[in-house]
CSV table of C-alpha atoms and ligand atoms in Angstrom, one decimal:
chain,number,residue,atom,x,y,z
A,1,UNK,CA,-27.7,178.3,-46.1
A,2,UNK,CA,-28.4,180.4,-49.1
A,3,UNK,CA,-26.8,183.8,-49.7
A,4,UNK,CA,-30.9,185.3,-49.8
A,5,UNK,CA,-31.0,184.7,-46.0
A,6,UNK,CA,-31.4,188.3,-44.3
A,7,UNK,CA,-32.0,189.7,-41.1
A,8,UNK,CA,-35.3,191.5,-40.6
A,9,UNK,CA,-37.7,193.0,-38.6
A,10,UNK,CA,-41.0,190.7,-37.5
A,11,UNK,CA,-43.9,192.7,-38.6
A,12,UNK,CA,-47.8,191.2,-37.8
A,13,UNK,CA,-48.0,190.0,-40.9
A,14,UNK,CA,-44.9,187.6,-40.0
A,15,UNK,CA,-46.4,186.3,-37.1
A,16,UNK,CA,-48.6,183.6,-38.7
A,17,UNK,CA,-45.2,182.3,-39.6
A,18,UNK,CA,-43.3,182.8,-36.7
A,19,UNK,CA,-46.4,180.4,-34.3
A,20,UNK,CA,-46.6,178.0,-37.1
A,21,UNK,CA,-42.2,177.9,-36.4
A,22,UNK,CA,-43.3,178.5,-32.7
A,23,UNK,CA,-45.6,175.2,-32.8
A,24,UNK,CA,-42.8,173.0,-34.5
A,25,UNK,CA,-40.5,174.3,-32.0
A,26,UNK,CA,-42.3,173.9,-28.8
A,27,UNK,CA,-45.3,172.0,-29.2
A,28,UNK,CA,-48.8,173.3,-30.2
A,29,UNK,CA,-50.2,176.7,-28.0
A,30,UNK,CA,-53.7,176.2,-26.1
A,31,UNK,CA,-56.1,178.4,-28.2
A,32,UNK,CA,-56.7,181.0,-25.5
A,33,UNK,CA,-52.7,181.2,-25.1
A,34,UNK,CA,-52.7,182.0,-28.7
A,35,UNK,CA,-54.5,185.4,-28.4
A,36,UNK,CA,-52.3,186.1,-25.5
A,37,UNK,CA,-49.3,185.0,-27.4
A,38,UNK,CA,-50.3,187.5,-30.4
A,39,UNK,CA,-50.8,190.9,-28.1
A,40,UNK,CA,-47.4,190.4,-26.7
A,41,UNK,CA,-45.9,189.9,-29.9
A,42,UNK,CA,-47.6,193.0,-31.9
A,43,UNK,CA,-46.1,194.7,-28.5
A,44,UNK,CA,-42.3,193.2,-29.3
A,45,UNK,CA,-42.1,194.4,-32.5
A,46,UNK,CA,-43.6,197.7,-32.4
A,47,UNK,CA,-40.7,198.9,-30.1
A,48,UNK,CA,-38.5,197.2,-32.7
A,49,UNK,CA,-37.5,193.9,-29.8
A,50,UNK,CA,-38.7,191.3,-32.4
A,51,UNK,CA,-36.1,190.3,-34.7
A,52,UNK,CA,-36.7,187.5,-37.6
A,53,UNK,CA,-34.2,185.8,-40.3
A,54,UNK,CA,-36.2,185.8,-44.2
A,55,UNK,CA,-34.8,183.3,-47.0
A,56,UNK,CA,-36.1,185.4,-50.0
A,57,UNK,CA,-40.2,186.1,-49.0
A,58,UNK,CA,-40.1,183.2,-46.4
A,59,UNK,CA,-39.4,183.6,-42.7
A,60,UNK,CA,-37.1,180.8,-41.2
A,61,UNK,CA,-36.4,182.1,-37.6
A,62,UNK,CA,-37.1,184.9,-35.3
A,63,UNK,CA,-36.5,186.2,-31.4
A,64,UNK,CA,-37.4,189.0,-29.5
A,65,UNK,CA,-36.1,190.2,-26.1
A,66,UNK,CA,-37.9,192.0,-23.3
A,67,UNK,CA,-36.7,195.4,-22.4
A,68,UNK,CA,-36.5,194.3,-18.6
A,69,UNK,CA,-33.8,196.0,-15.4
A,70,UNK,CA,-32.0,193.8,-13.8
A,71,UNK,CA,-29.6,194.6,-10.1
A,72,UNK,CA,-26.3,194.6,-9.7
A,73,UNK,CA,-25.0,194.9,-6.4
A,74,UNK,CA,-27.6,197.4,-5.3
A,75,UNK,CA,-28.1,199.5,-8.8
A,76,UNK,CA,-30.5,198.9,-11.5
A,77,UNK,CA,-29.3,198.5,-14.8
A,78,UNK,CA,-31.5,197.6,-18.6
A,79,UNK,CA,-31.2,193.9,-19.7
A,80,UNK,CA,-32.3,192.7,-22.6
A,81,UNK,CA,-34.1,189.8,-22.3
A,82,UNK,CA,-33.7,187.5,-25.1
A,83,UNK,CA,-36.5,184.8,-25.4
A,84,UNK,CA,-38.9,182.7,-27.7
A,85,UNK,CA,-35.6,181.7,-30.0
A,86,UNK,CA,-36.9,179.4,-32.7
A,87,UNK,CA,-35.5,178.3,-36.1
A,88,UNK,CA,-37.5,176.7,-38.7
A,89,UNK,CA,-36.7,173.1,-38.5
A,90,UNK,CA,-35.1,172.9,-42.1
A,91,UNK,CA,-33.0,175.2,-41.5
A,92,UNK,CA,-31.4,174.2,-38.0
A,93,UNK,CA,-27.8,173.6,-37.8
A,94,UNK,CA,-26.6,175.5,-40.8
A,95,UNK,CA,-26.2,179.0,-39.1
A,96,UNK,CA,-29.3,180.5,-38.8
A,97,UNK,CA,-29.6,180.6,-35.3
A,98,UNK,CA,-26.7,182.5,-34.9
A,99,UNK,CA,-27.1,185.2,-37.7
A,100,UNK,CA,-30.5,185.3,-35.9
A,101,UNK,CA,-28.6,185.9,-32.1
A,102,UNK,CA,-26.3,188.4,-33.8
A,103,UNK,CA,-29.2,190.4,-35.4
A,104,UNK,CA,-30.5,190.5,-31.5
A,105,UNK,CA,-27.2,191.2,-30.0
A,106,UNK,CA,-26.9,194.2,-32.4
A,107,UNK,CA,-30.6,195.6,-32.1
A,108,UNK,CA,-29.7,195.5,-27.8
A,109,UNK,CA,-26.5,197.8,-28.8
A,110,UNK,CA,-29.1,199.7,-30.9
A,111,UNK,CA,-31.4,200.1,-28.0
A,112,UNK,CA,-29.0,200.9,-25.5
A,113,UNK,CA,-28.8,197.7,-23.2
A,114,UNK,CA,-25.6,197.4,-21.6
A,115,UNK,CA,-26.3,193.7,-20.9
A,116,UNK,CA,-28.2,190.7,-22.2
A,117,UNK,CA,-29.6,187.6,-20.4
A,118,UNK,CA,-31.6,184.3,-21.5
A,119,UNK,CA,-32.5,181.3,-20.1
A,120,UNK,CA,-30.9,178.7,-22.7
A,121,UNK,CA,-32.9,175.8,-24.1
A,122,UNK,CA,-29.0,174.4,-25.3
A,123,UNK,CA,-25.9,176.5,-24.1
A,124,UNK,CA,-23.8,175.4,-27.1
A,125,UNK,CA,-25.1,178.5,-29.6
A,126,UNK,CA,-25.1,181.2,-27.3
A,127,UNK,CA,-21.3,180.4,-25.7
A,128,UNK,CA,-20.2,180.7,-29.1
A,129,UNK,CA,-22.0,183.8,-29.0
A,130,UNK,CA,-20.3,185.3,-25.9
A,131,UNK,CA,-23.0,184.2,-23.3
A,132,UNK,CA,-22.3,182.7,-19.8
A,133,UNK,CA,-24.0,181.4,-16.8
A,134,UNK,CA,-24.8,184.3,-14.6
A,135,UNK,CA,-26.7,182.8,-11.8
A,136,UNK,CA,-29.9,180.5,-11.7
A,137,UNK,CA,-33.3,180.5,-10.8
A,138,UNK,CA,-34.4,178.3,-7.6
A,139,UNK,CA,-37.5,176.5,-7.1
A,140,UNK,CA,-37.4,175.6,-2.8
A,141,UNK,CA,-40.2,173.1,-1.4
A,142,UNK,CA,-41.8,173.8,2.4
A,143,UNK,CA,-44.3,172.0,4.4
A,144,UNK,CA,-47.5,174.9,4.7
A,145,UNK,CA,-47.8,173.9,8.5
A,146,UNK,CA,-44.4,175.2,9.0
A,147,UNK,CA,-45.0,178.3,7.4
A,148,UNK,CA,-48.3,179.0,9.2
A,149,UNK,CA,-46.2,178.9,12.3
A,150,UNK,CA,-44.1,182.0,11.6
A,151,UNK,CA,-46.1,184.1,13.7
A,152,UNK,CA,-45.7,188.2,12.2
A,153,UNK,CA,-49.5,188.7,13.1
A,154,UNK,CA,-49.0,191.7,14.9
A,155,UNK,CA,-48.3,192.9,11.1
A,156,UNK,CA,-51.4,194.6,8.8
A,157,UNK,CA,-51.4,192.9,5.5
A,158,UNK,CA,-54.5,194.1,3.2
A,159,UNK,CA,-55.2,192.7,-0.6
A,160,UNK,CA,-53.2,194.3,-3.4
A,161,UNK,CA,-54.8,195.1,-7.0
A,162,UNK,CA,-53.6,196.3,-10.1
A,163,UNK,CA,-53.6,199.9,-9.0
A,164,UNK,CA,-50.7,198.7,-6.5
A,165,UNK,CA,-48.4,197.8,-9.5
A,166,UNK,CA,-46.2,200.7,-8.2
A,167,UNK,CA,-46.4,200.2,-4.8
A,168,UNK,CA,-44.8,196.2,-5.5
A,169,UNK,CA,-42.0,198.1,-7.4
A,170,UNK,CA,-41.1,200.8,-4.7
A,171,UNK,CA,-41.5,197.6,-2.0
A,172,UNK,CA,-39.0,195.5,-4.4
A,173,UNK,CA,-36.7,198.3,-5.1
A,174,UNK,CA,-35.8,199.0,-1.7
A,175,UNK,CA,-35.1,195.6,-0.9
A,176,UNK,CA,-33.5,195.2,-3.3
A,177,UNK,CA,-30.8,197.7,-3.3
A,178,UNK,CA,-30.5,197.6,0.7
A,179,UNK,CA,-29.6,193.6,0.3
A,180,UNK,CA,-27.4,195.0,-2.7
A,181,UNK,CA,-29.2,192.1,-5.0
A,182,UNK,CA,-27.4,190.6,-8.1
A,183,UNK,CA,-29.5,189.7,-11.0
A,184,UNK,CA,-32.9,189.9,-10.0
A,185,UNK,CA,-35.6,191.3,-12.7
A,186,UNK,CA,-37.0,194.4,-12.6
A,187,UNK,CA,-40.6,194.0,-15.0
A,188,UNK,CA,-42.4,197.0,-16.8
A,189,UNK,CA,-45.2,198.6,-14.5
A,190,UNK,CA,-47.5,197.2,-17.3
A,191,UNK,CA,-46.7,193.6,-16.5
A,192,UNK,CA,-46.9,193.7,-12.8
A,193,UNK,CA,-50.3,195.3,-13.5
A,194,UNK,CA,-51.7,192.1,-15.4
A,195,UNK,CA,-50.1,189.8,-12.5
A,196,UNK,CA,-52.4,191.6,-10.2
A,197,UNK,CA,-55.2,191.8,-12.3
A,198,UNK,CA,-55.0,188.4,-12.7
A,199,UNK,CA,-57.9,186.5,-10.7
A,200,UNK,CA,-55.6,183.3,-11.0
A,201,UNK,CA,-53.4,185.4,-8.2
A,202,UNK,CA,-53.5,185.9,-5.1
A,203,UNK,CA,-51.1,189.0,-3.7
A,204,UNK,CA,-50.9,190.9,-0.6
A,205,UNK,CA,-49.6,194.1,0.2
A,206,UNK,CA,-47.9,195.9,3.8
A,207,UNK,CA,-45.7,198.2,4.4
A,208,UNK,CA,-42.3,196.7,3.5
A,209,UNK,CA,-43.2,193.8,2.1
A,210,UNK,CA,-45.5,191.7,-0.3
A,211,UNK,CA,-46.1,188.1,-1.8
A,212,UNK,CA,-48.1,187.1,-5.1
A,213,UNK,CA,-48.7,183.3,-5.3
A,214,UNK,CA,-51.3,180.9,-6.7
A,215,UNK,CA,-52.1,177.6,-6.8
A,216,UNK,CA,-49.9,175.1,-8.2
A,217,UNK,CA,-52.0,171.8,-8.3
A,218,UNK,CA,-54.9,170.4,-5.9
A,219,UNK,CA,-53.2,170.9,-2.7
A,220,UNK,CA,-49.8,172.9,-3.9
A,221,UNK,CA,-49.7,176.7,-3.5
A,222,UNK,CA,-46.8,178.6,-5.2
A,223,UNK,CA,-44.8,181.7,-4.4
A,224,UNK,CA,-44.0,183.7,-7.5
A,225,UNK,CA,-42.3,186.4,-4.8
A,226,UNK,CA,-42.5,187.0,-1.7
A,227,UNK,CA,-40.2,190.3,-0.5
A,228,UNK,CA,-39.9,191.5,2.8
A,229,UNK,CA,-37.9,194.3,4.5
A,230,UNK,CA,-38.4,193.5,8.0
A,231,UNK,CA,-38.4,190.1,10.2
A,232,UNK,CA,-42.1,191.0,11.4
A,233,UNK,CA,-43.2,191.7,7.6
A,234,UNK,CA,-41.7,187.9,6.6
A,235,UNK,CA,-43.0,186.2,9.2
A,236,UNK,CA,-46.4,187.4,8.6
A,237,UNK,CA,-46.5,187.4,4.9
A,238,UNK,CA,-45.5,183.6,4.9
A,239,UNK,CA,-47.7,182.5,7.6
A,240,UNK,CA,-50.4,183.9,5.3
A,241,UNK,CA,-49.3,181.8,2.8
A,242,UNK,CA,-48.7,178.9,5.0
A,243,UNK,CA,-52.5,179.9,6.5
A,244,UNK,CA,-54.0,177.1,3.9
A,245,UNK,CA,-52.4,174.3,5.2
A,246,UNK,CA,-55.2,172.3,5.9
A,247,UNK,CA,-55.5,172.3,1.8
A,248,UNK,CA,-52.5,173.2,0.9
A,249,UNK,CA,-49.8,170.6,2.5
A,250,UNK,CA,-46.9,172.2,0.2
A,251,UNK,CA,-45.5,175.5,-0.8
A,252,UNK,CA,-43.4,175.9,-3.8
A,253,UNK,CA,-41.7,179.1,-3.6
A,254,UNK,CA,-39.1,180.9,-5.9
A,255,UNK,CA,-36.1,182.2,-3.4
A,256,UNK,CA,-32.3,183.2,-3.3
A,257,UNK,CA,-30.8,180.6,-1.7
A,258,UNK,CA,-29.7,183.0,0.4
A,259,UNK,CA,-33.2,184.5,1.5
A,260,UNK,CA,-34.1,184.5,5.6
A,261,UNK,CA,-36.4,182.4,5.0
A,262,UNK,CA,-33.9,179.6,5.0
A,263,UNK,CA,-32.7,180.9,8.6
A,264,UNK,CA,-36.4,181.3,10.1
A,265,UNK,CA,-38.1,178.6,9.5
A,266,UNK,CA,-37.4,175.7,11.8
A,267,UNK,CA,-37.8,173.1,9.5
A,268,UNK,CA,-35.6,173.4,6.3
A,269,UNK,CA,-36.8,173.5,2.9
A,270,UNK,CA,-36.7,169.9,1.1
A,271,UNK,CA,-33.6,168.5,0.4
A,272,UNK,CA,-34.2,168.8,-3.2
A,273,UNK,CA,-34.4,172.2,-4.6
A,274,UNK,CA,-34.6,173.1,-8.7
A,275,UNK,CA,-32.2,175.4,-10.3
A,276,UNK,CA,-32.6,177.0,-13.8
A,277,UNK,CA,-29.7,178.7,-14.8
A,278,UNK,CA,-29.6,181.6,-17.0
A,279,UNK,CA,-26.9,183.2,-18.8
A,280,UNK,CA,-25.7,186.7,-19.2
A,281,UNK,CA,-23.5,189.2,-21.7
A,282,UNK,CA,-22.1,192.3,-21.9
A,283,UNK,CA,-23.2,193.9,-24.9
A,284,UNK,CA,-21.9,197.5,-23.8
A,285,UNK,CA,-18.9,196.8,-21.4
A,286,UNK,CA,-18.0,200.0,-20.6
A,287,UNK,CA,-21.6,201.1,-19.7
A,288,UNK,CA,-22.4,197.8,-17.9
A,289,UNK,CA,-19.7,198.3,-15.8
A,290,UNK,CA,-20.6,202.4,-15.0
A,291,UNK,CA,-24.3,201.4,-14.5
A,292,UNK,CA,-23.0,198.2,-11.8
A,293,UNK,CA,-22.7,198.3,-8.3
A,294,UNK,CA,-19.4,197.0,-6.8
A,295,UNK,CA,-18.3,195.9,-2.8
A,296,UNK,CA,-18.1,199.4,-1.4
A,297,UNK,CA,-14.7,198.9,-0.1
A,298,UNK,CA,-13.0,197.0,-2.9
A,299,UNK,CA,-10.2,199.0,-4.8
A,300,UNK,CA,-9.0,198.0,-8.4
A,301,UNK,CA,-6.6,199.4,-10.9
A,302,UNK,CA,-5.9,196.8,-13.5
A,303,UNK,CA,-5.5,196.7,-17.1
A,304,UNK,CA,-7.6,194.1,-19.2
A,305,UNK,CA,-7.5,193.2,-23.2
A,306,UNK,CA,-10.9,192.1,-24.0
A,307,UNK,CA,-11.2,190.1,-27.4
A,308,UNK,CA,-15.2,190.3,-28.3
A,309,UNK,CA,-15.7,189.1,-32.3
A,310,UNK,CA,-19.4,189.4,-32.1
A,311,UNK,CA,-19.7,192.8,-30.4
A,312,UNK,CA,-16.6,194.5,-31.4
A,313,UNK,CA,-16.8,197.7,-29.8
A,314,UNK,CA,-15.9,195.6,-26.2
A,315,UNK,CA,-12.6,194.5,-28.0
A,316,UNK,CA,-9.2,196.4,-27.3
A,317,UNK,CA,-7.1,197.7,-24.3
A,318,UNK,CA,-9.2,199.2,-21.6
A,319,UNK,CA,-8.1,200.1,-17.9
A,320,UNK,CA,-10.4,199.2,-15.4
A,321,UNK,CA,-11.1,200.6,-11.8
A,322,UNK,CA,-12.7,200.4,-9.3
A,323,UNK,CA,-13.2,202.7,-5.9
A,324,UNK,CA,-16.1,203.9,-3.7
A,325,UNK,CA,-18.6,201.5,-5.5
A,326,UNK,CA,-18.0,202.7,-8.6
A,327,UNK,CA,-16.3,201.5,-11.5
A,328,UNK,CA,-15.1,202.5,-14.6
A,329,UNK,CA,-13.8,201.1,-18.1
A,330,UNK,CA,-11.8,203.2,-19.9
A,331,UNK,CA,-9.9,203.0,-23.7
A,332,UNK,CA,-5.7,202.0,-22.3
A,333,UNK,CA,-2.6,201.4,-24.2
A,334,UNK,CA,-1.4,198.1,-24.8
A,335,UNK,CA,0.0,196.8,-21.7
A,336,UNK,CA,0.6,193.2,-19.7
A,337,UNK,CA,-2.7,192.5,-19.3
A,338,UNK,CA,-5.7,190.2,-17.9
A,339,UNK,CA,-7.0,188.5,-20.9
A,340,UNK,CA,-11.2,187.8,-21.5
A,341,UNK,CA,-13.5,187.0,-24.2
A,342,UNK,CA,-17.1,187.8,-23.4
A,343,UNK,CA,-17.8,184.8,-21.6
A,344,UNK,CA,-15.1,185.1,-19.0
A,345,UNK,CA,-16.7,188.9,-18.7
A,346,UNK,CA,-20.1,188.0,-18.3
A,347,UNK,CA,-19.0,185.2,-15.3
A,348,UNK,CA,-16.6,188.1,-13.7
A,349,UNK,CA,-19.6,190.7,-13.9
A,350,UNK,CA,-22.4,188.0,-12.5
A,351,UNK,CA,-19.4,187.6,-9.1
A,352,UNK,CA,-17.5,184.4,-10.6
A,353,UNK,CA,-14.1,184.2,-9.0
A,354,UNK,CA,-11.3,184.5,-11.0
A,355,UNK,CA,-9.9,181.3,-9.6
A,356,UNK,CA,-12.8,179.5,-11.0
A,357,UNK,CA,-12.6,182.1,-14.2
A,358,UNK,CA,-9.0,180.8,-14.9
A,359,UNK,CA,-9.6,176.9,-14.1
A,360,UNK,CA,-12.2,177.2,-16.7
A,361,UNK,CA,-9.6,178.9,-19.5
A,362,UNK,CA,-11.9,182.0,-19.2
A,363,UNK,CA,-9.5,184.6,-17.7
A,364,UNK,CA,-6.2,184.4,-19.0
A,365,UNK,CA,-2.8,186.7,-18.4
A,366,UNK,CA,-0.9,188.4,-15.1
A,367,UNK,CA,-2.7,187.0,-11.3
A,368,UNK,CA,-1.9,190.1,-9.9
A,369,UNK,CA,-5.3,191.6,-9.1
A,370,UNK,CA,-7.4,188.6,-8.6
A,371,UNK,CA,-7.6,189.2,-4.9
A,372,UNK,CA,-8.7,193.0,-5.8
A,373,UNK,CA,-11.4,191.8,-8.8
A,374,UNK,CA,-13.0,189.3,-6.9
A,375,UNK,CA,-13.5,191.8,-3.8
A,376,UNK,CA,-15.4,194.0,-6.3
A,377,UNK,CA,-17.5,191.8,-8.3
A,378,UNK,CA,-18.3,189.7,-4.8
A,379,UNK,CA,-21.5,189.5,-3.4
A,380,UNK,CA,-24.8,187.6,-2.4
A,381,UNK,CA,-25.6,184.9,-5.3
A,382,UNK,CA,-26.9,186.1,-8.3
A,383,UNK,CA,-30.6,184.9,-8.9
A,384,UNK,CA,-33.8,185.5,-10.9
A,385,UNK,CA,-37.2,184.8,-9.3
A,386,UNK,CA,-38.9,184.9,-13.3
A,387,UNK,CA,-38.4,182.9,-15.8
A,388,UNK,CA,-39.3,184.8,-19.3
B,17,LIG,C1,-31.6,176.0,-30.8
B,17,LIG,C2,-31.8,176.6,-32.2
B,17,LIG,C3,-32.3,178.0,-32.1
B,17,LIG,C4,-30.4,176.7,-32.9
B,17,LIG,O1,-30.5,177.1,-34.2
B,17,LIG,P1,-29.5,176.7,-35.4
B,17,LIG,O2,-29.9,177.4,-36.6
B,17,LIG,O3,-29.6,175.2,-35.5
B,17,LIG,O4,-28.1,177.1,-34.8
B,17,LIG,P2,-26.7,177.2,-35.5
B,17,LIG,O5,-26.7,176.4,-36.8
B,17,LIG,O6,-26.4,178.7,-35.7
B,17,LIG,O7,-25.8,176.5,-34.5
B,17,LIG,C5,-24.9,177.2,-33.6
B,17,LIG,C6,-24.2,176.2,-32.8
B,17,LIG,O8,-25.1,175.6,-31.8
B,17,LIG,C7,-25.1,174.2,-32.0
B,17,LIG,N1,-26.5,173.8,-31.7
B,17,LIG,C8,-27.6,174.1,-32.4
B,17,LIG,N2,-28.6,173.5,-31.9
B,17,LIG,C9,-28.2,172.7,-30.9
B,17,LIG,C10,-28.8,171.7,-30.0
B,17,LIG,N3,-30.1,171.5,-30.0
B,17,LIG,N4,-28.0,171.1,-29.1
B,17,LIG,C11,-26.7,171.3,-29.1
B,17,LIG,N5,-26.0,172.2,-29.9
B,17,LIG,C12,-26.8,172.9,-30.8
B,17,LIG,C13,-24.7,174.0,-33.4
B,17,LIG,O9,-24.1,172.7,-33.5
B,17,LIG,C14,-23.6,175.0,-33.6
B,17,LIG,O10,-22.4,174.7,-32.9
B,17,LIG,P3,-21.1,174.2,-33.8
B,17,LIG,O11,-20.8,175.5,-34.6
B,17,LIG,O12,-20.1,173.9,-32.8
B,17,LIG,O13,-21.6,173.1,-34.6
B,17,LIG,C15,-32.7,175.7,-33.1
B,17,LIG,O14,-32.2,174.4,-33.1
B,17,LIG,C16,-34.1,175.7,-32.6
B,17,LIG,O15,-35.0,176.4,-33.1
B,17,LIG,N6,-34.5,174.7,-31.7
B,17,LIG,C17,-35.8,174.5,-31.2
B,17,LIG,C18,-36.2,175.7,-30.3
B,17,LIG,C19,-35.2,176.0,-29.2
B,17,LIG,O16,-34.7,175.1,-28.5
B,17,LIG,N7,-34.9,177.3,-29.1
B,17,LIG,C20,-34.0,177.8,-28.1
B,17,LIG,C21,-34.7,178.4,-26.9
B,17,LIG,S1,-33.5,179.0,-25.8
């Protein structure tokens, strides 16, 4: 590493660079994917989300992160979603990746974002970076006949467009915060818009409820998301799905693991399912923890010393509490206290028990309130139906 290496901005005329790092990263983009690749970037950095590492006039490494919400236990709260993390391969292994990550971290404090999240390639960088698993992404197989089976047709369904964009968000939302979700993405109206407007798609639209899915190979439909607020609205919305059976033999569908799905269907999903997992930070503790949801009955007064190198307005003595679904983290003196770094924070926040946060070294310090913190941050898995 030279001492010329800098943190900067992408600008467009970086971005010849950044694909040519792009193609030695990942392999060489289809030419049509290359025009689509270039809109989204020009959109990164003009809201200032694409961040880049220059050795004198050369770029060597850039990221950007999508200004995505994510749930927590029933509340919404802005995640930065850190993606398309490349060094230039001369200049792997000698720190760049991490000045880069820090340069990212600190434009999300910039910007506001109480958390970060990012599906890792290798998880060795961002741990040392304060990252952590925060829940996974699941890929579930079913049989089509099954799902034609479900019945719901007393339920109207019509054909959703890109002028429904809003609609799938109210329809999500409210699912959403009645299951009290953890981790789920919330996309910008603008995306949703392109999923629909996408002829590749195929979505449908009732009251409570609505799936987008498309064909996954000659006879293999996939659910990108299916949400429902009602048994009726499920049952119909799958059968539809399941409708093309005598094409389709298999669904792929991305699911909680704890969807009704699972519990309706007679036969289960197959055995083998795929998980992705993704990790998550704090990068504002005290405002992820205001903007979260907790269990609406938990109760916690507890004193924690968080120690946080790379964002060090986390570190000190804070005194956290929790009551009425609310919590709050707030400056303490120095006292006996639970001990975390940011990865034992993230795993407490995403509804890792402590038992588990201590057999893994990540909580440290008095057992007292364990009981009381893993009340609070419980809840249904954390998931993400997306992967960005
Ligand atoms: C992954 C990548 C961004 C890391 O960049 P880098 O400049 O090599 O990272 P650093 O030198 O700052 O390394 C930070 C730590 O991560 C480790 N690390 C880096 N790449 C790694 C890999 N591929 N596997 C395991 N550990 C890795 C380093 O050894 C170092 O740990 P250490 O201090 O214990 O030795 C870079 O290798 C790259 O561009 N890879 C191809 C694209 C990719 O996979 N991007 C990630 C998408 S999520």
């Amino acid at each position: 590493m030279t001492d010329a290496l800098r943190l900067v901005d992408i600008t467009e005329d970086h971005l010849e660079d950044v694909l040519r790092i792009r193609r030695q990263s990942f392999g060489t983009m289809a030419s049509g994917d290359r025009d689509e690749w270039w809109k989204y970037a020009v959109k990164f950095l003009e809201d200032g989300r694409y961040v880049g590492v220059a050795d004198g006039d050369a770029l060597v490494a850039a990221a950007r992160f999508w200004n995505f919400g994510q749930w927590w236990s029933g509340r919404r709260i802005p995640v930065a979603g850190v993606a398309g993390v490349v060094v230039s391969p001369e200049y792997r292994g000698r720190g760049v990746g991490s000045l880069l990550m820090r340069g990212v971290m600190r434009r999300g404090v910039e910007k506001g974002f109480p958390l970060s999240a990012l599906y890792p390639a290798t998880t060795v960088i961002y741990r040392h970076l304060g990252y952590e698993f925060g829940g996974s992404r699941y890929k579930y197989s079913f049989q089509s006949a099954d799902l034609r089976r479900l019945g719901g047709k007393d339920v109207s369904i019509r054909r959703a467009g890109p002028d429904d964009a809003q609609r799938f968000l109210e329809v999500a939302s409210r699912v959403n915060e009645s299951r009290r979700s953890n981790g789920v993405l919330i996309w910008p109206l603008d995306e949703i818009e392109e999923w629909l407007a996408d002829e590749d798609n195929t979505a449908f639209l009732a009251d409570d409820g609505f799936v987008l899915y498309n064909w996954a190979g000659d006879e293999e439909l996939s659910v990108d998301e299916l949400i429902a607020g009602s048994e009726q609205t499920a049952r119909a919305l799958w059968a539809t799905v399941g409708s093309g059976s005598s094409i389709a033999r298999t669904v792929h569908a991305y699911l909680p693991p704890g969807d009704p799905i699972h519990l309706m269907i007679e036969t289960e999903a197959d055995k083998k399912a795929e998980e992705q997992r993704w990790m998550l930070r704090l990068l504002d503790a005290p405002a992820a923890i205001a903007a979260r949801g907790f269990a609406p009955s938990a109760v916690v007064e507890v004193d924690v010393r968080i120690d946080d190198p790379d964002v060090p307005e986390n570190s000190g003595d804070w005194h956290l509490t929790v009551a009425d679904g609310v919590g709050e983290l707030a400056p303490a003196e120095a006292a006996d206290s639970m001990r975390f770094g940011p990865r034992g924070l993230a795993a407490l926040y995403a509804g890792t028990s402590l038992n588990v946060l201590r057999g893994a070294g990540l909580a440290k310090g008095p057992a007292t309130n364990d009981a009381a913190l893993d009340a609070a941050f419980a809840g249904s898995a954390s998931y993400m139906l997306d992967y960005f």
